[in-house]
PDB file of C-alpha atoms and ligand atoms in Angstrom:
ATOM      1  CA  VAL A   1      14.297  85.035 -20.107  1.00  0.00           C
ATOM      2  CA  LYS A   2      13.223  88.717 -20.253  1.00  0.00           C
ATOM      3  CA  LEU A   3       9.955  90.560 -19.780  1.00  0.00           C
ATOM      4  CA  SER A   4       9.211  91.624 -23.366  1.00  0.00           C
ATOM      5  CA  ALA A   5       5.870  93.332 -22.757  1.00  0.00           C
ATOM      6  CA  ALA A   6       3.681  94.159 -19.756  1.00  0.00           C
ATOM      7  CA  ARG A   7       0.267  95.792 -19.591  1.00  0.00           C
ATOM      8  CA  TYR A   8      -2.286  95.283 -16.800  1.00  0.00           C
ATOM      9  CA  GLY A   9      -5.512  96.766 -15.554  1.00  0.00           C
ATOM     10  CA  LYS A  10      -9.195  96.241 -14.797  1.00  0.00           C
ATOM     11  CA  ASP A  11     -11.572  94.821 -17.394  1.00  0.00           C
ATOM     12  CA  ASN A  12     -15.374  94.866 -17.399  1.00  0.00           C
ATOM     13  CA  ILE A  13     -15.789  97.952 -15.199  1.00  0.00           C
ATOM     14  CA  ARG A  14     -19.555  98.494 -15.333  1.00  0.00           C
ATOM     15  CA  LEU A  15     -21.305 101.786 -14.685  1.00  0.00           C
ATOM     16  CA  LEU A  16     -24.454 103.662 -15.536  1.00  0.00           C
ATOM     17  CA  LYS A  17     -24.565 107.423 -15.144  1.00  0.00           C
ATOM     18  CA  VAL A  18     -27.772 109.445 -14.889  1.00  0.00           C
ATOM     19  CA  GLU A  19     -27.484 113.060 -16.006  1.00  0.00           C
ATOM     20  CA  ARG A  20     -30.146 115.680 -15.580  1.00  0.00           C
ATOM     21  CA  ASP A  21     -30.724 118.263 -18.303  1.00  0.00           C
ATOM     22  CA  ALA A  22     -29.220 121.653 -17.400  1.00  0.00           C
ATOM     23  CA  THR A  23     -32.357 123.607 -18.316  1.00  0.00           C
ATOM     24  CA  ASN A  24     -35.099 121.028 -17.665  1.00  0.00           C
ATOM     25  CA  PRO A  25     -34.174 118.988 -14.506  1.00  0.00           C
ATOM     26  CA  LYS A  26     -37.072 116.580 -15.110  1.00  0.00           C
ATOM     27  CA  LEU A  27     -35.436 115.540 -18.419  1.00  0.00           C
ATOM     28  CA  GLN A  28     -32.879 112.829 -17.684  1.00  0.00           C
ATOM     29  CA  TYR A  29     -30.245 110.974 -19.708  1.00  0.00           C
ATOM     30  CA  VAL A  30     -28.610 107.622 -19.023  1.00  0.00           C
ATOM     31  CA  TYR A  31     -25.260 106.295 -20.196  1.00  0.00           C
ATOM     32  CA  GLU A  32     -24.283 102.675 -19.544  1.00  0.00           C
ATOM     33  CA  PHE A  33     -20.698 101.552 -20.087  1.00  0.00           C
ATOM     34  CA  THR A  34     -18.415  98.574 -19.870  1.00  0.00           C
ATOM     35  CA  ILE A  35     -14.880  99.930 -19.548  1.00  0.00           C
ATOM     36  CA  ARG A  36     -11.387  98.451 -19.668  1.00  0.00           C
ATOM     37  CA  VAL A  37      -8.390 100.386 -18.305  1.00  0.00           C
ATOM     38  CA  MET A  38      -4.887  99.051 -19.013  1.00  0.00           C
ATOM     39  CA  LEU A  39      -1.590 100.632 -17.927  1.00  0.00           C
ATOM     40  CA  GLU A  40       2.008 100.388 -19.141  1.00  0.00           C
ATOM     41  CA  GLY A  41       5.157 101.869 -17.632  1.00  0.00           C
ATOM     42  CA  HIS A  42       7.952 101.168 -15.158  1.00  0.00           C
ATOM     43  CA  ILE A  43       6.157  98.176 -13.674  1.00  0.00           C
ATOM     44  CA  ALA A  44       8.553  95.342 -14.584  1.00  0.00           C
ATOM     45  CA  SER A  45       9.690  94.668 -10.994  1.00  0.00           C
ATOM     46  CA  ALA A  46       6.147  93.670 -10.055  1.00  0.00           C
ATOM     47  CA  TYR A  47       6.488  90.813 -12.567  1.00  0.00           C
ATOM     48  CA  THR A  48      10.167  89.993 -12.221  1.00  0.00           C
ATOM     49  CA  HIS A  49      10.867  90.642  -8.518  1.00  0.00           C
ATOM     50  CA  ALA A  50       7.507  90.303  -6.754  1.00  0.00           C
ATOM     51  CA  ASP A  51       7.871  94.015  -5.997  1.00  0.00           C
ATOM     52  CA  ASN A  52       4.407  95.574  -5.651  1.00  0.00           C
ATOM     53  CA  SER A  53       5.681  99.086  -4.966  1.00  0.00           C
ATOM     54  CA  PRO A  54       5.002 100.304  -8.565  1.00  0.00           C
ATOM     55  CA  VAL A  55       1.554  98.707  -8.694  1.00  0.00           C
ATOM     56  CA  VAL A  56      -1.465 100.968  -9.073  1.00  0.00           C
ATOM     57  CA  THR A  57      -4.032  98.388  -8.046  1.00  0.00           C
ATOM     58  CA  THR A  58      -6.668  97.444 -10.575  1.00  0.00           C
ATOM     59  CA  ASP A  59      -9.141  98.042  -7.756  1.00  0.00           C
ATOM     60  CA  SER A  60      -7.985 101.671  -7.644  1.00  0.00           C
ATOM     61  CA  MET A  61      -8.489 101.854 -11.421  1.00  0.00           C
ATOM     62  CA  LYS A  62     -12.108 100.770 -10.901  1.00  0.00           C
ATOM     63  CA  ASN A  63     -12.575 103.343  -8.111  1.00  0.00           C
ATOM     64  CA  THR A  64     -10.958 106.059 -10.245  1.00  0.00           C
ATOM     65  CA  THR A  65     -13.252 105.266 -13.158  1.00  0.00           C
ATOM     66  CA  HIS A  66     -16.343 105.693 -10.963  1.00  0.00           C
ATOM     67  CA  ILE A  67     -15.017 108.918  -9.400  1.00  0.00           C
ATOM     68  CA  LEU A  68     -14.085 110.504 -12.751  1.00  0.00           C
ATOM     69  CA  ALA A  69     -17.462 109.442 -14.180  1.00  0.00           C
ATOM     70  CA  LYS A  70     -19.108 111.355 -11.343  1.00  0.00           C
ATOM     71  CA  LYS A  71     -16.892 114.447 -11.741  1.00  0.00           C
ATOM     72  CA  ASN A  72     -16.781 114.644 -15.557  1.00  0.00           C
ATOM     73  CA  PRO A  73     -19.041 114.336 -18.582  1.00  0.00           C
ATOM     74  CA  VAL A  74     -19.150 110.712 -19.750  1.00  0.00           C
ATOM     75  CA  SER A  75     -20.508 111.536 -23.220  1.00  0.00           C
ATOM     76  CA  PRO A  76     -19.228 111.304 -25.884  1.00  0.00           C
ATOM     77  CA  PRO A  77     -17.294 108.202 -24.855  1.00  0.00           C
ATOM     78  CA  GLU A  78     -14.265 109.398 -26.847  1.00  0.00           C
ATOM     79  CA  LEU A  79     -14.027 112.380 -24.451  1.00  0.00           C
ATOM     80  CA  PHE A  80     -14.448 110.302 -21.302  1.00  0.00           C
ATOM     81  CA  ALA A  81     -11.878 107.759 -22.508  1.00  0.00           C
ATOM     82  CA  SER A  82      -9.449 110.656 -23.054  1.00  0.00           C
ATOM     83  CA  ILE A  83     -10.151 112.108 -19.587  1.00  0.00           C
ATOM     84  CA  LEU A  84      -9.667 108.715 -17.950  1.00  0.00           C
ATOM     85  CA  GLY A  85      -6.466 107.862 -19.815  1.00  0.00           C
ATOM     86  CA  THR A  86      -4.968 111.298 -19.205  1.00  0.00           C
ATOM     87  CA  HIS A  87      -5.670 110.946 -15.478  1.00  0.00           C
ATOM     88  CA  PHE A  88      -3.468 107.861 -15.128  1.00  0.00           C
ATOM     89  CA  VAL A  89      -0.444 109.147 -17.070  1.00  0.00           C
ATOM     90  CA  THR A  90      -0.496 112.486 -15.230  1.00  0.00           C
ATOM     91  CA  THR A  91      -1.171 111.116 -11.728  1.00  0.00           C
ATOM     92  CA  TYR A  92       1.547 108.417 -11.679  1.00  0.00           C
ATOM     93  CA  ASP A  93       4.986 109.469 -12.982  1.00  0.00           C
ATOM     94  CA  HIS A  94       6.045 105.872 -13.656  1.00  0.00           C
ATOM     95  CA  ILE A  95       2.962 105.130 -15.795  1.00  0.00           C
ATOM     96  CA  GLN A  96       3.903 105.825 -19.416  1.00  0.00           C
ATOM     97  CA  LYS A  97       0.742 104.796 -21.252  1.00  0.00           C
ATOM     98  CA  ALA A  98      -2.927 104.285 -20.448  1.00  0.00           C
ATOM     99  CA  LEU A  99      -5.274 102.452 -22.774  1.00  0.00           C
ATOM    100  CA  VAL A 100      -8.998 102.921 -22.230  1.00  0.00           C
ATOM    101  CA  HIS A 101     -11.648 100.888 -24.066  1.00  0.00           C
ATOM    102  CA  ILE A 102     -15.268 101.953 -23.629  1.00  0.00           C
ATOM    103  CA  VAL A 103     -18.338 100.044 -24.781  1.00  0.00           C
ATOM    104  CA  GLN A 104     -21.544 102.099 -24.594  1.00  0.00           C
ATOM    105  CA  HIS A 105     -24.735 100.040 -24.397  1.00  0.00           C
ATOM    106  CA  ARG A 106     -27.955 101.287 -26.012  1.00  0.00           C
ATOM    107  CA  TRP A 107     -30.647 102.996 -23.950  1.00  0.00           C
ATOM    108  CA  THR A 108     -32.899 104.775 -26.415  1.00  0.00           C
ATOM    109  CA  ARG A 109     -35.479 107.211 -25.068  1.00  0.00           C
ATOM    110  CA  TYR A 110     -38.956 106.061 -26.101  1.00  0.00           C
ATOM    111  CA  ALA A 111     -42.155 107.966 -26.700  1.00  0.00           C
ATOM    112  CA  VAL A 112     -45.332 107.659 -24.644  1.00  0.00           C
ATOM    113  CA  ASP A 113     -48.472 108.755 -26.533  1.00  0.00           C
ATOM    114  CA  GLY A 114     -46.185 110.200 -29.188  1.00  0.00           C
ATOM    115  CA  VAL A 115     -44.120 112.263 -26.762  1.00  0.00           C
ATOM    116  CA  PRO A 116     -40.468 111.318 -25.952  1.00  0.00           C
ATOM    117  CA  HIS A 117     -40.536 110.319 -22.278  1.00  0.00           C
ATOM    118  CA  GLU A 118     -38.367 112.218 -19.800  1.00  0.00           C
ATOM    119  CA  HIS A 119     -36.783 109.225 -18.067  1.00  0.00           C
ATOM    120  CA  SER A 120     -37.781 106.031 -19.887  1.00  0.00           C
ATOM    121  CA  PHE A 121     -35.503 104.134 -22.270  1.00  0.00           C
ATOM    122  CA  LEU A 122     -35.407 100.837 -24.132  1.00  0.00           C
ATOM    123  CA  ARG A 123     -32.603  98.518 -25.226  1.00  0.00           C
ATOM    124  CA  ASP A 124     -33.206  98.607 -28.985  1.00  0.00           C
ATOM    125  CA  GLY A 125     -30.617  96.011 -29.939  1.00  0.00           C
ATOM    126  CA  GLU A 126     -27.334  94.655 -28.660  1.00  0.00           C
ATOM    127  CA  GLU A 127     -25.477  97.012 -30.989  1.00  0.00           C
ATOM    128  CA  VAL A 128     -22.907  99.044 -29.065  1.00  0.00           C
ATOM    129  CA  ARG A 129     -20.929 102.205 -29.579  1.00  0.00           C
ATOM    130  CA  VAL A 130     -17.187 101.873 -28.892  1.00  0.00           C
ATOM    131  CA  ALA A 131     -14.381 104.310 -28.121  1.00  0.00           C
ATOM    132  CA  ASP A 132     -10.686 103.707 -27.532  1.00  0.00           C
ATOM    133  CA  ALA A 133      -8.097 106.155 -26.194  1.00  0.00           C
ATOM    134  CA  GLU A 134      -4.362 105.502 -25.954  1.00  0.00           C
ATOM    135  CA  VAL A 135      -2.700 108.228 -23.904  1.00  0.00           C
ATOM    136  CA  ASP A 136       1.066 108.373 -23.514  1.00  0.00           C
ATOM    137  CA  GLU A 137       3.192 110.239 -20.954  1.00  0.00           C
ATOM    138  CA  SER A 138       3.588 113.173 -23.344  1.00  0.00           C
ATOM    139  CA  GLY A 139      -0.177 113.596 -23.108  1.00  0.00           C
ATOM    140  CA  GLU A 140      -0.732 112.716 -26.775  1.00  0.00           C
ATOM    141  CA  ILE A 141      -4.051 110.942 -27.310  1.00  0.00           C
ATOM    142  CA  LEU A 142      -4.692 108.389 -30.065  1.00  0.00           C
ATOM    143  CA  LEU A 143      -8.468 108.160 -30.331  1.00  0.00           C
ATOM    144  CA  SER A 144     -10.834 105.953 -32.267  1.00  0.00           C
ATOM    145  CA  GLY A 145     -14.573 105.536 -32.383  1.00  0.00           C
ATOM    146  CA  GLY A 146     -16.549 102.485 -33.400  1.00  0.00           C
ATOM    147  CA  ILE A 147     -19.671 100.434 -33.747  1.00  0.00           C
ATOM    148  CA  ALA A 148     -19.997  96.729 -32.930  1.00  0.00           C
ATOM    149  CA  ASP A 149     -22.658  94.013 -33.119  1.00  0.00           C
ATOM    150  CA  LEU A 150     -24.915  95.985 -35.462  1.00  0.00           C
ATOM    151  CA  LEU A 151     -26.672  93.041 -37.138  1.00  0.00           C
ATOM    152  CA  VAL A 152     -27.973  93.766 -40.637  1.00  0.00           C
ATOM    153  CA  LEU A 153     -29.494  91.701 -43.450  1.00  0.00           C
ATOM    154  CA  LYS A 154     -30.587  92.426 -46.986  1.00  0.00           C
ATOM    155  CA  SER A 155     -32.865  89.987 -48.791  1.00  0.00           C
ATOM    156  CA  THR A 156     -31.535  90.834 -52.261  1.00  0.00           C
ATOM    157  CA  GLY A 157     -29.120  93.310 -53.847  1.00  0.00           C
ATOM    158  CA  SER A 158     -26.162  91.040 -53.330  1.00  0.00           C
ATOM    159  CA  ALA A 159     -24.392  88.817 -55.846  1.00  0.00           C
ATOM    160  CA  PHE A 160     -21.257  86.719 -55.767  1.00  0.00           C
ATOM    161  CA  TYR A 161     -19.737  85.264 -58.911  1.00  0.00           C
ATOM    162  CA  GLY A 162     -16.555  85.350 -60.982  1.00  0.00           C
ATOM    163  CA  TYR A 163     -14.347  83.868 -58.248  1.00  0.00           C
ATOM    164  CA  ILE A 164     -11.710  81.156 -58.590  1.00  0.00           C
ATOM    165  CA  GLN A 165     -13.249  77.833 -59.686  1.00  0.00           C
ATOM    166  CA  ASP A 166     -11.003  74.841 -59.090  1.00  0.00           C
ATOM    167  CA  LYS A 167     -11.291  71.265 -57.801  1.00  0.00           C
ATOM    168  CA  TYR A 168     -11.979  72.605 -54.308  1.00  0.00           C
ATOM    169  CA  THR A 169     -14.884  74.797 -55.361  1.00  0.00           C
ATOM    170  CA  THR A 170     -18.500  73.745 -54.786  1.00  0.00           C
ATOM    171  CA  LEU A 171     -20.079  77.156 -54.062  1.00  0.00           C
ATOM    172  CA  PRO A 172     -22.564  77.899 -56.857  1.00  0.00           C
ATOM    173  CA  GLU A 173     -22.302  81.381 -58.390  1.00  0.00           C
ATOM    174  CA  THR A 174     -25.266  83.608 -57.585  1.00  0.00           C
ATOM    175  CA  TRP A 175     -26.643  86.835 -58.987  1.00  0.00           C
ATOM    176  CA  ASP A 176     -29.153  87.284 -56.179  1.00  0.00           C
ATOM    177  CA  ARG A 177     -28.461  86.245 -52.572  1.00  0.00           C
ATOM    178  CA  ILE A 178     -29.213  87.215 -49.004  1.00  0.00           C
ATOM    179  CA  MET A 179     -26.376  89.167 -47.371  1.00  0.00           C
ATOM    180  CA  SER A 180     -26.093  89.504 -43.617  1.00  0.00           C
ATOM    181  CA  THR A 181     -23.329  90.669 -41.317  1.00  0.00           C
ATOM    182  CA  ALA A 182     -22.687  92.047 -37.837  1.00  0.00           C
ATOM    183  CA  ILE A 183     -21.036  95.424 -38.383  1.00  0.00           C
ATOM    184  CA  ASP A 184     -17.771  95.884 -36.511  1.00  0.00           C
ATOM    185  CA  SER A 185     -16.322  99.210 -37.601  1.00  0.00           C
ATOM    186  CA  THR A 186     -13.520 101.340 -36.133  1.00  0.00           C
ATOM    187  CA  TRP A 187     -12.471 104.803 -37.316  1.00  0.00           C
ATOM    188  CA  THR A 188      -9.262 106.426 -36.123  1.00  0.00           C
ATOM    189  CA  PHE A 189      -8.908 110.165 -35.617  1.00  0.00           C
ATOM    190  CA  LYS A 190      -5.751 112.112 -36.279  1.00  0.00           C
ATOM    191  CA  PRO A 191      -3.597 112.195 -33.118  1.00  0.00           C
ATOM    192  CA  PHE A 192      -4.542 114.807 -30.522  1.00  0.00           C
ATOM    193  CA  GLU A 193      -1.702 116.662 -28.797  1.00  0.00           C
ATOM    194  CA  ASN A 194      -3.479 116.543 -25.414  1.00  0.00           C
ATOM    195  CA  LEU A 195      -6.816 116.516 -23.584  1.00  0.00           C
ATOM    196  CA  GLU A 196      -7.463 120.174 -24.364  1.00  0.00           C
ATOM    197  CA  ALA A 197      -7.190 119.432 -28.087  1.00  0.00           C
ATOM    198  CA  VAL A 198      -9.727 116.614 -27.624  1.00  0.00           C
ATOM    199  CA  ARG A 199     -12.094 118.946 -25.788  1.00  0.00           C
ATOM    200  CA  SER A 200     -11.787 121.505 -28.622  1.00  0.00           C
ATOM    201  CA  ALA A 201     -12.704 118.838 -31.181  1.00  0.00           C
ATOM    202  CA  VAL A 202     -15.465 117.189 -29.112  1.00  0.00           C
ATOM    203  CA  ASP A 203     -18.258 117.838 -31.640  1.00  0.00           C
ATOM    204  CA  ASN A 204     -16.408 115.714 -34.199  1.00  0.00           C
ATOM    205  CA  PHE A 205     -16.933 112.550 -32.168  1.00  0.00           C
ATOM    206  CA  GLU A 206     -20.740 112.493 -32.202  1.00  0.00           C
ATOM    207  CA  GLU A 207     -20.693 113.680 -35.820  1.00  0.00           C
ATOM    208  CA  GLY A 208     -18.192 110.959 -36.718  1.00  0.00           C
ATOM    209  CA  TYR A 209     -20.293 108.285 -35.043  1.00  0.00           C
ATOM    210  CA  GLN A 210     -23.571 109.367 -36.674  1.00  0.00           C
ATOM    211  CA  SER A 211     -21.839 109.745 -40.037  1.00  0.00           C
ATOM    212  CA  ALA A 212     -20.174 106.326 -39.883  1.00  0.00           C
ATOM    213  CA  ARG A 213     -23.379 104.605 -38.756  1.00  0.00           C
ATOM    214  CA  ASN A 214     -25.548 106.307 -41.374  1.00  0.00           C
ATOM    215  CA  ILE A 215     -23.060 105.685 -44.188  1.00  0.00           C
ATOM    216  CA  THR A 216     -22.702 102.038 -43.168  1.00  0.00           C
ATOM    217  CA  LEU A 217     -26.467 101.414 -43.180  1.00  0.00           C
ATOM    218  CA  LYS A 218     -27.093 103.397 -46.375  1.00  0.00           C
ATOM    219  CA  THR A 219     -24.260 101.771 -48.303  1.00  0.00           C
ATOM    220  CA  PHE A 220     -25.275  98.313 -47.115  1.00  0.00           C
ATOM    221  CA  ALA A 221     -28.778  98.958 -48.455  1.00  0.00           C
ATOM    222  CA  LEU A 222     -27.979 100.762 -51.704  1.00  0.00           C
ATOM    223  CA  ASP A 223     -24.830  99.022 -52.928  1.00  0.00           C
ATOM    224  CA  ASP A 224     -25.586  96.369 -55.549  1.00  0.00           C
ATOM    225  CA  SER A 225     -23.028  94.273 -53.789  1.00  0.00           C
ATOM    226  CA  ALA A 226     -20.496  92.259 -55.817  1.00  0.00           C
ATOM    227  CA  SER A 227     -19.059  90.896 -52.550  1.00  0.00           C
ATOM    228  CA  VAL A 228     -18.672  91.824 -48.903  1.00  0.00           C
ATOM    229  CA  GLN A 229     -15.173  93.013 -49.793  1.00  0.00           C
ATOM    230  CA  ALA A 230     -16.428  95.480 -52.405  1.00  0.00           C
ATOM    231  CA  THR A 231     -19.204  96.882 -50.204  1.00  0.00           C
ATOM    232  CA  LEU A 232     -16.803  97.210 -47.258  1.00  0.00           C
ATOM    233  CA  PHE A 233     -14.402  99.304 -49.342  1.00  0.00           C
ATOM    234  CA  LYS A 234     -17.194 101.654 -50.478  1.00  0.00           C
ATOM    235  CA  MET A 235     -18.220 102.237 -46.852  1.00  0.00           C
ATOM    236  CA  CYS A 236     -14.660 103.159 -45.897  1.00  0.00           C
ATOM    237  CA  LYS A 237     -14.235 105.567 -48.822  1.00  0.00           C
ATOM    238  CA  LEU A 238     -17.457 107.411 -47.965  1.00  0.00           C
ATOM    239  CA  ILE A 239     -16.620 107.702 -44.245  1.00  0.00           C
ATOM    240  CA  LEU A 240     -13.168 109.126 -45.027  1.00  0.00           C
ATOM    241  CA  ALA A 241     -14.689 111.566 -47.538  1.00  0.00           C
ATOM    242  CA  ALA A 242     -17.197 112.793 -44.942  1.00  0.00           C
ATOM    243  CA  ASN A 243     -14.850 113.252 -41.950  1.00  0.00           C
ATOM    244  CA  SER A 244     -11.593 115.179 -42.389  1.00  0.00           C
ATOM    245  CA  LEU A 245     -10.406 114.321 -38.853  1.00  0.00           C
ATOM    246  CA  ILE A 246     -10.593 110.572 -39.555  1.00  0.00           C
ATOM    247  CA  THR A 247      -7.346 109.091 -40.916  1.00  0.00           C
ATOM    248  CA  ASP A 248      -8.385 105.472 -41.458  1.00  0.00           C
ATOM    249  CA  VAL A 249     -11.387 103.189 -41.198  1.00  0.00           C
ATOM    250  CA  LYS A 250     -11.473  99.443 -40.662  1.00  0.00           C
ATOM    251  CA  TYR A 251     -14.221  96.844 -40.716  1.00  0.00           C
ATOM    252  CA  ALA A 252     -14.407  93.228 -39.648  1.00  0.00           C
ATOM    253  CA  LEU A 253     -17.513  91.769 -41.259  1.00  0.00           C
ATOM    254  CA  PRO A 254     -18.585  88.173 -40.600  1.00  0.00           C
ATOM    255  CA  ASN A 255     -20.442  86.820 -43.609  1.00  0.00           C
ATOM    256  CA  LYS A 256     -23.512  85.236 -42.007  1.00  0.00           C
ATOM    257  CA  HIS A 257     -24.631  82.805 -44.695  1.00  0.00           C
ATOM    258  CA  TYR A 258     -28.205  81.864 -45.662  1.00  0.00           C
ATOM    259  CA  PHE A 259     -28.110  78.848 -47.975  1.00  0.00           C
ATOM    260  CA  GLU A 260     -30.778  77.925 -50.470  1.00  0.00           C
ATOM    261  CA  ILE A 261     -32.653  74.670 -49.772  1.00  0.00           C
ATOM    262  CA  ASP A 262     -33.288  72.449 -52.790  1.00  0.00           C
ATOM    263  CA  LEU A 263     -36.841  71.111 -52.423  1.00  0.00           C
ATOM    264  CA  SER A 264     -37.104  69.721 -55.936  1.00  0.00           C
ATOM    265  CA  TRP A 265     -37.186  66.144 -54.503  1.00  0.00           C
ATOM    266  CA  PHE A 266     -40.663  66.999 -53.218  1.00  0.00           C
ATOM    267  CA  GLU A 267     -43.020  66.933 -56.208  1.00  0.00           C
ATOM    268  CA  GLY A 268     -40.491  69.066 -58.143  1.00  0.00           C
ATOM    269  CA  LEU A 269     -40.986  72.031 -55.751  1.00  0.00           C
ATOM    270  CA  LYS A 270     -38.816  74.911 -57.035  1.00  0.00           C
ATOM    271  CA  ASN A 271     -36.947  76.739 -54.253  1.00  0.00           C
ATOM    272  CA  THR A 272     -33.548  77.544 -55.738  1.00  0.00           C
ATOM    273  CA  GLY A 273     -32.165  80.394 -57.841  1.00  0.00           C
ATOM    274  CA  ALA A 274     -34.918  82.788 -58.874  1.00  0.00           C
ATOM    275  CA  ASP A 275     -37.486  80.640 -57.013  1.00  0.00           C
ATOM    276  CA  ALA A 276     -35.593  80.643 -53.686  1.00  0.00           C
ATOM    277  CA  GLN A 277     -37.706  81.775 -50.734  1.00  0.00           C
ATOM    278  CA  VAL A 278     -37.032  79.376 -47.868  1.00  0.00           C
ATOM    279  CA  TYR A 279     -33.361  79.491 -46.752  1.00  0.00           C
ATOM    280  CA  ALA A 280     -31.254  77.730 -44.127  1.00  0.00           C
ATOM    281  CA  PRO A 281     -29.503  80.245 -41.796  1.00  0.00           C
ATOM    282  CA  GLN A 282     -25.932  79.042 -41.132  1.00  0.00           C
ATOM    283  CA  SER A 283     -24.553  79.569 -37.632  1.00  0.00           C
ATOM    284  CA  ASN A 284     -21.148  78.242 -38.717  1.00  0.00           C
ATOM    285  CA  PRO A 285     -18.801  78.423 -40.449  1.00  0.00           C
ATOM    286  CA  ASN A 286     -18.953  82.082 -41.436  1.00  0.00           C
ATOM    287  CA  GLY A 287     -16.833  84.162 -43.736  1.00  0.00           C
ATOM    288  CA  LEU A 288     -14.848  86.968 -42.098  1.00  0.00           C
ATOM    289  CA  ILE A 289     -14.010  89.883 -44.370  1.00  0.00           C
ATOM    290  CA  THR A 290     -11.661  92.539 -42.964  1.00  0.00           C
ATOM    291  CA  ALA A 291      -9.811  95.572 -44.287  1.00  0.00           C
ATOM    292  CA  THR A 292      -8.373  98.934 -43.279  1.00  0.00           C
ATOM    293  CA  VAL A 293      -8.655 101.874 -45.651  1.00  0.00           C
ATOM    294  CA  SER A 294      -6.452 104.942 -45.187  1.00  0.00           C
ATOM    295  CA  ARG A 295      -5.897 108.287 -46.824  1.00  0.00           C
ATOM    296  CA  ASP A 296      -3.298 108.424 -49.637  1.00  0.00           C
TER     297      ASP A 296
HETATM  298  O1  AZA B   1     -18.880  88.208 -50.311  1.00  0.00           O
HETATM  299  C1  AZA B   1     -18.255  87.149 -50.250  1.00  0.00           C
HETATM  300  N1  AZA B   1     -16.901  87.162 -50.238  1.00  0.00           N
HETATM  301  C2  AZA B   1     -16.148  86.030 -50.200  1.00  0.00           C
HETATM  302  O2  AZA B   1     -14.917  86.100 -50.202  1.00  0.00           O
HETATM  303  C3  AZA B   1     -16.848  84.774 -50.160  1.00  0.00           C
HETATM  304  N2  AZA B   1     -16.437  83.477 -50.134  1.00  0.00           N
HETATM  305  N3  AZA B   1     -17.543  82.718 -50.113  1.00  0.00           N
HETATM  306  N4  AZA B   1     -18.650  83.497 -50.133  1.00  0.00           N
HETATM  307  C4  AZA B   1     -18.238  84.786 -50.170  1.00  0.00           C
HETATM  308  N5  AZA B   1     -18.941  85.967 -50.204  1.00  0.00           N
END
């Protein structure tokens, strides 16, 4: 046998950082993350010969993450992921690649008596922002941003008909249905030569995130959807058109079904088709519609 691949690290590193505004020290910001750091390199002997001499302990990876979070900006997460990944490939000669995955949890500042409060925040949804950095020993950084678990539903403006009808098909065609999904979107930036190049482009990350989130929500609402597939493709096209640094966009959209309930057995009560109002939310099974769209 041979070791064909090896990558190890620390998962679920949790941290929250409080930052105080440079000009108004009473104004505070919070950033809460769940981070995964994985390393690749000349580490085979730890697997094949019980030789721990090349092992950077995962405990040290956790410590390093906390230390670098203290010493560096942690926002935008694309920047912090790049800082963290670059640290590992520059500190340890035998480490050839570092992969950093950051999930940023929502803490949204809320207003008190109409005024945004200086240090109070609420968790307005389990939606998260995501960033991934893959840093190799040359210093090149492959970066992506993302959104996950953004649950959306539209009560109309979605149809689904014209599909294959054969002896396996029972799904009735519909010209008006509920459409719901949990947005999982990832957009990949053009490769960055090194950390300095990432720092120079830092404004593009927040812009890319806001653009992707706004386009996703607007397209979901406005598209007279022929299918999840068709709406997904429109979202990708618009994100690529709006962000020149983004090279490709991918979505994984579960189709969270709401089925009509036929109540005609009860005194002829109409609750299907144009009369449908009471639906049965389906926890399973769910469709899963995925695609990646790239520039020509
Ligand atoms: O939007 C949809 N796409 C599909 O492929 C599908 N299959 N069943 N329902 C569906 N809805």
